Amino acid sequence: MSRKRSKQKHIPLRTCVACRETSPKRELIRLVLIAEGEVVVDETGKRNGRGAYLCRKRSCWERALKRGILDRALRTHLSAESKARLQHYAEDLPEHKPGSDASMTPEAGPSNVPPQGHA
């Protein structure tokens, strides 16, 4: 009576500090405060130091930098140089997350679907 269970692999979740949306860790970008007091983008997700996660959309990065959200999450004060470097990195990111409601056209959106069961 042995049963084989197909175990789903555990997918670690993290929260974007700007929009508070929870996503799989690999879909977010980790920023880390390193020993030298600098904040850098952690491409591997394995660097030592206090970390914070942001979505891969420019609006989250702009919000986090403008409102001091990163400063609080990393428990530091970002230098002008670090802010400039992070803003430069954010310029290459899309404005909205691919597949999000903001990227849908009104014709394709769910609001134009008639309710089910009503004639």
Short mmCIF file of N, CA and C in Angstrom, two decimals:
data_model
loop_
_atom_site.label_atom_id
_atom_site.label_comp_id
_atom_site.label_asym_id
_atom_site.label_seq_id
_atom_site.Cartn_x
_atom_site.Cartn_y
_atom_site.Cartn_z
N MET A 1 0.80 -1.18 0.00
CA MET A 1 0.00 0.00 0.00
C MET A 1 0.85 1.25 0.00
N SER A 2 1.90 1.22 -0.72
CA SER A 2 2.72 2.42 -0.79
C SER A 2 2.18 3.34 -1.88
N ARG A 3 2.08 4.57 -1.53
CA ARG A 3 1.60 5.57 -2.48
C ARG A 3 2.74 6.51 -2.83
N LYS A 4 2.79 6.83 -4.08
CA LYS A 4 3.78 7.81 -4.51
C LYS A 4 3.10 9.16 -4.61
N ARG A 5 3.62 10.07 -3.91
CA ARG A 5 3.11 11.44 -4.00
C ARG A 5 4.06 12.23 -4.87
N SER A 6 3.47 12.97 -5.76
CA SER A 6 4.32 13.86 -6.55
C SER A 6 4.47 15.15 -5.75
N LYS A 7 5.65 15.34 -5.24
CA LYS A 7 5.91 16.54 -4.44
C LYS A 7 6.16 17.72 -5.35
N GLN A 8 5.47 18.79 -5.05
CA GLN A 8 5.76 20.02 -5.77
C GLN A 8 6.97 20.66 -5.13
N LYS A 9 7.84 21.16 -5.97
CA LYS A 9 9.02 21.84 -5.46
C LYS A 9 8.60 23.14 -4.78
N HIS A 10 9.18 23.38 -3.62
CA HIS A 10 8.89 24.61 -2.88
C HIS A 10 9.43 25.81 -3.65
N ILE A 11 8.57 26.79 -3.87
CA ILE A 11 8.98 28.01 -4.56
C ILE A 11 8.98 29.14 -3.54
N PRO A 12 10.17 29.66 -3.20
CA PRO A 12 10.22 30.74 -2.22
C PRO A 12 9.55 32.01 -2.75
N LEU A 13 8.77 32.65 -1.91
CA LEU A 13 8.09 33.89 -2.27
C LEU A 13 8.73 35.05 -1.54
N ARG A 14 8.74 36.20 -2.19
CA ARG A 14 9.24 37.42 -1.59
C ARG A 14 8.26 38.54 -1.93
N THR A 15 8.34 39.63 -1.18
CA THR A 15 7.44 40.76 -1.36
C THR A 15 8.21 41.97 -1.87
N CYS A 16 7.67 42.61 -2.90
CA CYS A 16 8.25 43.85 -3.41
C CYS A 16 8.04 44.92 -2.34
N VAL A 17 9.11 45.62 -1.96
CA VAL A 17 8.99 46.62 -0.90
C VAL A 17 8.21 47.86 -1.36
N ALA A 18 8.07 48.06 -2.67
CA ALA A 18 7.37 49.24 -3.18
C ALA A 18 5.86 49.01 -3.31
N CYS A 19 5.45 47.93 -3.98
CA CYS A 19 4.02 47.71 -4.22
C CYS A 19 3.42 46.66 -3.29
N ARG A 20 4.26 45.98 -2.49
CA ARG A 20 3.84 44.97 -1.53
C ARG A 20 3.23 43.73 -2.18
N GLU A 21 3.48 43.52 -3.47
CA GLU A 21 2.99 42.34 -4.18
C GLU A 21 3.93 41.17 -3.93
N THR A 22 3.38 40.00 -3.61
CA THR A 22 4.18 38.81 -3.37
C THR A 22 4.34 38.05 -4.68
N SER A 23 5.58 37.67 -4.98
CA SER A 23 5.91 36.94 -6.21
C SER A 23 6.99 35.92 -5.91
N PRO A 24 7.17 34.95 -6.82
CA PRO A 24 8.30 34.03 -6.66
C PRO A 24 9.60 34.82 -6.63
N LYS A 25 10.50 34.38 -5.80
CA LYS A 25 11.78 35.07 -5.58
C LYS A 25 12.51 35.37 -6.89
N ARG A 26 12.50 34.44 -7.82
CA ARG A 26 13.24 34.61 -9.08
C ARG A 26 12.65 35.67 -10.00
N GLU A 27 11.40 36.06 -9.77
CA GLU A 27 10.77 37.09 -10.59
C GLU A 27 11.09 38.50 -10.10
N LEU A 28 11.66 38.61 -8.92
CA LEU A 28 11.99 39.92 -8.35
C LEU A 28 13.48 40.19 -8.44
N ILE A 29 13.86 41.42 -8.26
CA ILE A 29 15.27 41.82 -8.28
C ILE A 29 15.68 42.15 -6.86
N ARG A 30 16.77 41.54 -6.41
CA ARG A 30 17.24 41.76 -5.04
C ARG A 30 18.26 42.89 -5.02
N LEU A 31 18.09 43.79 -4.09
CA LEU A 31 19.07 44.84 -3.82
C LEU A 31 19.68 44.51 -2.47
N VAL A 32 20.97 44.76 -2.33
CA VAL A 32 21.64 44.40 -1.09
C VAL A 32 22.53 45.54 -0.62
N LEU A 33 22.53 45.75 0.69
CA LEU A 33 23.42 46.71 1.33
C LEU A 33 24.68 45.93 1.70
N ILE A 34 25.78 46.23 1.02
CA ILE A 34 27.02 45.50 1.27
C ILE A 34 27.82 46.17 2.39
N ALA A 35 28.85 45.50 2.84
CA ALA A 35 29.64 45.96 3.99
C ALA A 35 30.19 47.37 3.82
N GLU A 36 30.48 47.76 2.59
CA GLU A 36 31.05 49.09 2.35
C GLU A 36 30.01 50.20 2.46
N GLY A 37 28.76 49.82 2.73
CA GLY A 37 27.69 50.81 2.87
C GLY A 37 27.03 51.17 1.55
N GLU A 38 27.38 50.47 0.49
CA GLU A 38 26.82 50.72 -0.82
C GLU A 38 25.62 49.82 -1.05
N VAL A 39 24.65 50.27 -1.83
CA VAL A 39 23.52 49.45 -2.22
C VAL A 39 23.73 49.04 -3.67
N VAL A 40 23.72 47.73 -3.91
CA VAL A 40 23.97 47.21 -5.26
C VAL A 40 22.89 46.22 -5.65
N VAL A 41 22.72 46.03 -6.96
CA VAL A 41 21.81 45.02 -7.49
C VAL A 41 22.50 43.67 -7.35
N ASP A 42 21.82 42.72 -6.75
CA ASP A 42 22.37 41.39 -6.52
C ASP A 42 21.81 40.45 -7.58
N GLU A 43 22.55 40.27 -8.66
CA GLU A 43 22.11 39.43 -9.78
C GLU A 43 21.94 37.98 -9.38
N THR A 44 22.78 37.48 -8.48
CA THR A 44 22.74 36.07 -8.10
C THR A 44 21.76 35.79 -6.97
N GLY A 45 21.44 36.80 -6.18
CA GLY A 45 20.57 36.61 -5.02
C GLY A 45 21.28 35.96 -3.85
N LYS A 46 22.60 35.90 -3.90
CA LYS A 46 23.36 35.19 -2.87
C LYS A 46 24.37 36.06 -2.13
N ARG A 47 24.44 37.34 -2.45
CA ARG A 47 25.41 38.20 -1.77
C ARG A 47 25.06 38.39 -0.31
N ASN A 48 26.08 38.54 0.49
CA ASN A 48 25.88 38.80 1.92
C ASN A 48 25.43 40.24 2.12
N GLY A 49 24.62 40.43 3.12
CA GLY A 49 24.17 41.77 3.46
C GLY A 49 22.66 41.85 3.54
N ARG A 50 22.18 42.95 4.06
CA ARG A 50 20.73 43.16 4.18
C ARG A 50 20.14 43.34 2.79
N GLY A 51 19.09 42.60 2.49
CA GLY A 51 18.50 42.64 1.16
C GLY A 51 17.06 43.13 1.16
N ALA A 52 16.64 43.60 0.00
CA ALA A 52 15.25 44.01 -0.24
C ALA A 52 14.94 43.65 -1.69
N TYR A 53 13.67 43.40 -1.97
CA TYR A 53 13.26 42.98 -3.30
C TYR A 53 12.35 44.01 -3.95
N LEU A 54 12.54 44.18 -5.27
CA LEU A 54 11.68 45.06 -6.07
C LEU A 54 11.22 44.30 -7.31
N CYS A 55 10.02 44.64 -7.79
CA CYS A 55 9.50 44.06 -9.03
C CYS A 55 10.37 44.48 -10.21
N ARG A 56 10.18 43.81 -11.31
CA ARG A 56 10.89 44.15 -12.54
C ARG A 56 10.10 45.18 -13.35
N LYS A 57 9.58 46.19 -12.67
CA LYS A 57 8.88 47.26 -13.38
C LYS A 57 9.37 48.60 -12.85
N ARG A 58 9.53 49.51 -13.76
CA ARG A 58 10.12 50.81 -13.46
C ARG A 58 9.34 51.57 -12.39
N SER A 59 8.03 51.48 -12.42
CA SER A 59 7.21 52.26 -11.48
C SER A 59 7.52 51.88 -10.02
N CYS A 60 7.80 50.62 -9.76
CA CYS A 60 8.15 50.21 -8.38
C CYS A 60 9.49 50.80 -7.98
N TRP A 61 10.45 50.80 -8.89
CA TRP A 61 11.77 51.35 -8.59
C TRP A 61 11.67 52.84 -8.33
N GLU A 62 10.91 53.56 -9.17
CA GLU A 62 10.76 55.00 -8.99
C GLU A 62 10.09 55.31 -7.66
N ARG A 63 9.04 54.56 -7.31
CA ARG A 63 8.34 54.76 -6.04
C ARG A 63 9.28 54.50 -4.87
N ALA A 64 10.04 53.42 -4.94
CA ALA A 64 10.95 53.06 -3.84
C ALA A 64 12.04 54.10 -3.64
N LEU A 65 12.55 54.66 -4.72
CA LEU A 65 13.61 55.66 -4.62
C LEU A 65 13.06 57.02 -4.18
N LYS A 66 11.91 57.40 -4.73
CA LYS A 66 11.34 58.72 -4.43
C LYS A 66 10.83 58.81 -2.99
N ARG A 67 10.20 57.77 -2.50
CA ARG A 67 9.55 57.82 -1.19
C ARG A 67 10.43 57.32 -0.04
N GLY A 68 11.66 56.94 -0.33
CA GLY A 68 12.55 56.48 0.72
C GLY A 68 12.24 55.07 1.22
N ILE A 69 11.50 54.31 0.43
CA ILE A 69 11.13 52.96 0.83
C ILE A 69 12.36 52.07 0.94
N LEU A 70 13.30 52.23 0.00
CA LEU A 70 14.53 51.43 0.05
C LEU A 70 15.37 51.79 1.27
N ASP A 71 15.42 53.05 1.60
CA ASP A 71 16.18 53.48 2.79
C ASP A 71 15.68 52.74 4.03
N ARG A 72 14.36 52.69 4.18
CA ARG A 72 13.78 52.03 5.35
C ARG A 72 13.98 50.51 5.30
N ALA A 73 13.76 49.91 4.13
CA ALA A 73 13.88 48.46 4.01
C ALA A 73 15.31 47.99 4.27
N LEU A 74 16.28 48.78 3.82
CA LEU A 74 17.68 48.40 3.98
C LEU A 74 18.31 49.00 5.24
N ARG A 75 17.52 49.80 5.96
CA ARG A 75 17.98 50.44 7.20
C ARG A 75 19.26 51.25 6.99
N THR A 76 19.21 52.10 5.99
CA THR A 76 20.36 52.94 5.65
C THR A 76 19.85 54.22 5.01
N HIS A 77 20.77 55.10 4.69
CA HIS A 77 20.45 56.29 3.90
C HIS A 77 21.20 56.15 2.59
N LEU A 78 20.46 56.03 1.49
CA LEU A 78 21.09 55.86 0.19
C LEU A 78 21.85 57.13 -0.20
N SER A 79 23.07 56.96 -0.65
CA SER A 79 23.85 58.10 -1.12
C SER A 79 23.31 58.54 -2.47
N ALA A 80 23.62 59.77 -2.87
CA ALA A 80 23.19 60.28 -4.16
C ALA A 80 23.75 59.40 -5.28
N GLU A 81 24.97 58.91 -5.09
CA GLU A 81 25.61 58.05 -6.09
C GLU A 81 24.84 56.72 -6.24
N SER A 82 24.46 56.13 -5.12
CA SER A 82 23.70 54.87 -5.15
C SER A 82 22.34 55.08 -5.80
N LYS A 83 21.67 56.18 -5.45
CA LYS A 83 20.36 56.48 -6.05
C LYS A 83 20.48 56.65 -7.56
N ALA A 84 21.50 57.37 -8.00
CA ALA A 84 21.70 57.59 -9.43
C ALA A 84 21.96 56.27 -10.15
N ARG A 85 22.76 55.41 -9.54
CA ARG A 85 23.07 54.11 -10.14
C ARG A 85 21.81 53.24 -10.26
N LEU A 86 20.98 53.26 -9.22
CA LEU A 86 19.75 52.47 -9.23
C LEU A 86 18.72 53.05 -10.21
N GLN A 87 18.66 54.39 -10.31
CA GLN A 87 17.76 55.01 -11.28
C GLN A 87 18.18 54.65 -12.70
N HIS A 88 19.48 54.63 -12.94
CA HIS A 88 19.99 54.25 -14.26
C HIS A 88 19.62 52.80 -14.57
N TYR A 89 19.72 51.92 -13.59
CA TYR A 89 19.34 50.51 -13.77
C TYR A 89 17.85 50.41 -14.10
N ALA A 90 17.03 51.19 -13.42
CA ALA A 90 15.57 51.15 -13.59
C ALA A 90 15.13 51.64 -14.96
N GLU A 91 15.92 52.48 -15.60
CA GLU A 91 15.55 53.02 -16.91
C GLU A 91 15.39 51.92 -17.96
N ASP A 92 16.08 50.80 -17.79
CA ASP A 92 15.99 49.70 -18.74
C ASP A 92 14.84 48.75 -18.45
N LEU A 93 14.13 48.96 -17.36
CA LEU A 93 13.02 48.08 -16.99
C LEU A 93 11.73 48.55 -17.66
N PRO A 94 10.79 47.61 -17.91
CA PRO A 94 9.51 48.02 -18.50
C PRO A 94 8.69 48.83 -17.49
N GLU A 95 7.80 49.67 -18.01
CA GLU A 95 6.97 50.50 -17.14
C GLU A 95 6.03 49.65 -16.30
N HIS A 96 5.47 48.62 -16.89
CA HIS A 96 4.55 47.73 -16.19
C HIS A 96 5.03 46.30 -16.33
N LYS A 97 4.63 45.48 -15.40
CA LYS A 97 4.98 44.07 -15.42
C LYS A 97 4.31 43.41 -16.62
N PRO A 98 5.03 42.62 -17.42
CA PRO A 98 4.41 41.94 -18.56
C PRO A 98 3.25 41.06 -18.09
N GLY A 99 2.10 41.18 -18.80
CA GLY A 99 0.94 40.39 -18.44
C GLY A 99 0.07 41.00 -17.37
N SER A 100 0.43 42.20 -16.89
CA SER A 100 -0.38 42.83 -15.85
C SER A 100 -1.60 43.50 -16.48
N ASP A 101 -2.58 43.87 -15.66
CA ASP A 101 -3.79 44.52 -16.14
C ASP A 101 -3.47 45.84 -16.84
N ALA A 102 -2.44 46.53 -16.39
CA ALA A 102 -2.10 47.83 -16.97
C ALA A 102 -1.64 47.70 -18.41
N SER A 103 -1.13 46.51 -18.80
CA SER A 103 -0.64 46.34 -20.16
C SER A 103 -1.72 45.81 -21.09
N MET A 104 -2.92 45.51 -20.56
CA MET A 104 -4.00 44.98 -21.38
C MET A 104 -4.74 46.12 -22.05
N THR A 105 -5.17 45.89 -23.28
CA THR A 105 -5.97 46.88 -23.98
C THR A 105 -7.40 46.78 -23.48
N PRO A 106 -8.19 47.84 -23.60
CA PRO A 106 -9.58 47.78 -23.13
C PRO A 106 -10.38 46.68 -23.83
N GLU A 107 -10.09 46.43 -25.11
CA GLU A 107 -10.82 45.41 -25.85
C GLU A 107 -10.55 44.01 -25.28
N ALA A 108 -9.34 43.79 -24.79
CA ALA A 108 -8.97 42.47 -24.30
C ALA A 108 -9.24 42.32 -22.81
N GLY A 109 -9.59 43.38 -22.15
CA GLY A 109 -9.78 43.35 -20.70
C GLY A 109 -11.02 42.58 -20.29
N PRO A 110 -11.07 42.14 -19.05
CA PRO A 110 -12.20 41.36 -18.56
C PRO A 110 -13.49 42.16 -18.41
N SER A 111 -13.42 43.48 -18.45
CA SER A 111 -14.62 44.29 -18.25
C SER A 111 -15.60 44.18 -19.41
N ASN A 112 -15.15 43.76 -20.60
CA ASN A 112 -16.02 43.63 -21.75
C ASN A 112 -16.64 42.25 -21.88
N VAL A 113 -16.42 41.38 -20.92
CA VAL A 113 -16.98 40.04 -20.96
C VAL A 113 -18.36 40.09 -20.32
N PRO A 114 -19.41 39.62 -21.04
CA PRO A 114 -20.75 39.66 -20.45
C PRO A 114 -20.86 38.68 -19.29
N PRO A 115 -21.68 38.98 -18.28
CA PRO A 115 -21.84 38.07 -17.16
C PRO A 115 -22.44 36.75 -17.61
N GLN A 116 -22.03 35.66 -16.99
CA GLN A 116 -22.52 34.33 -17.34
C GLN A 116 -23.92 34.11 -16.78
N GLY A 117 -24.77 33.41 -17.54
CA GLY A 117 -26.07 33.00 -17.04
C GLY A 117 -27.17 34.04 -17.17
N HIS A 118 -26.87 35.21 -17.70
CA HIS A 118 -27.89 36.25 -17.86
C HIS A 118 -28.10 36.50 -19.34
N ALA A 119 -29.37 36.57 -19.76
CA ALA A 119 -29.66 36.81 -21.16
C ALA A 119 -30.29 38.15 -21.38
#
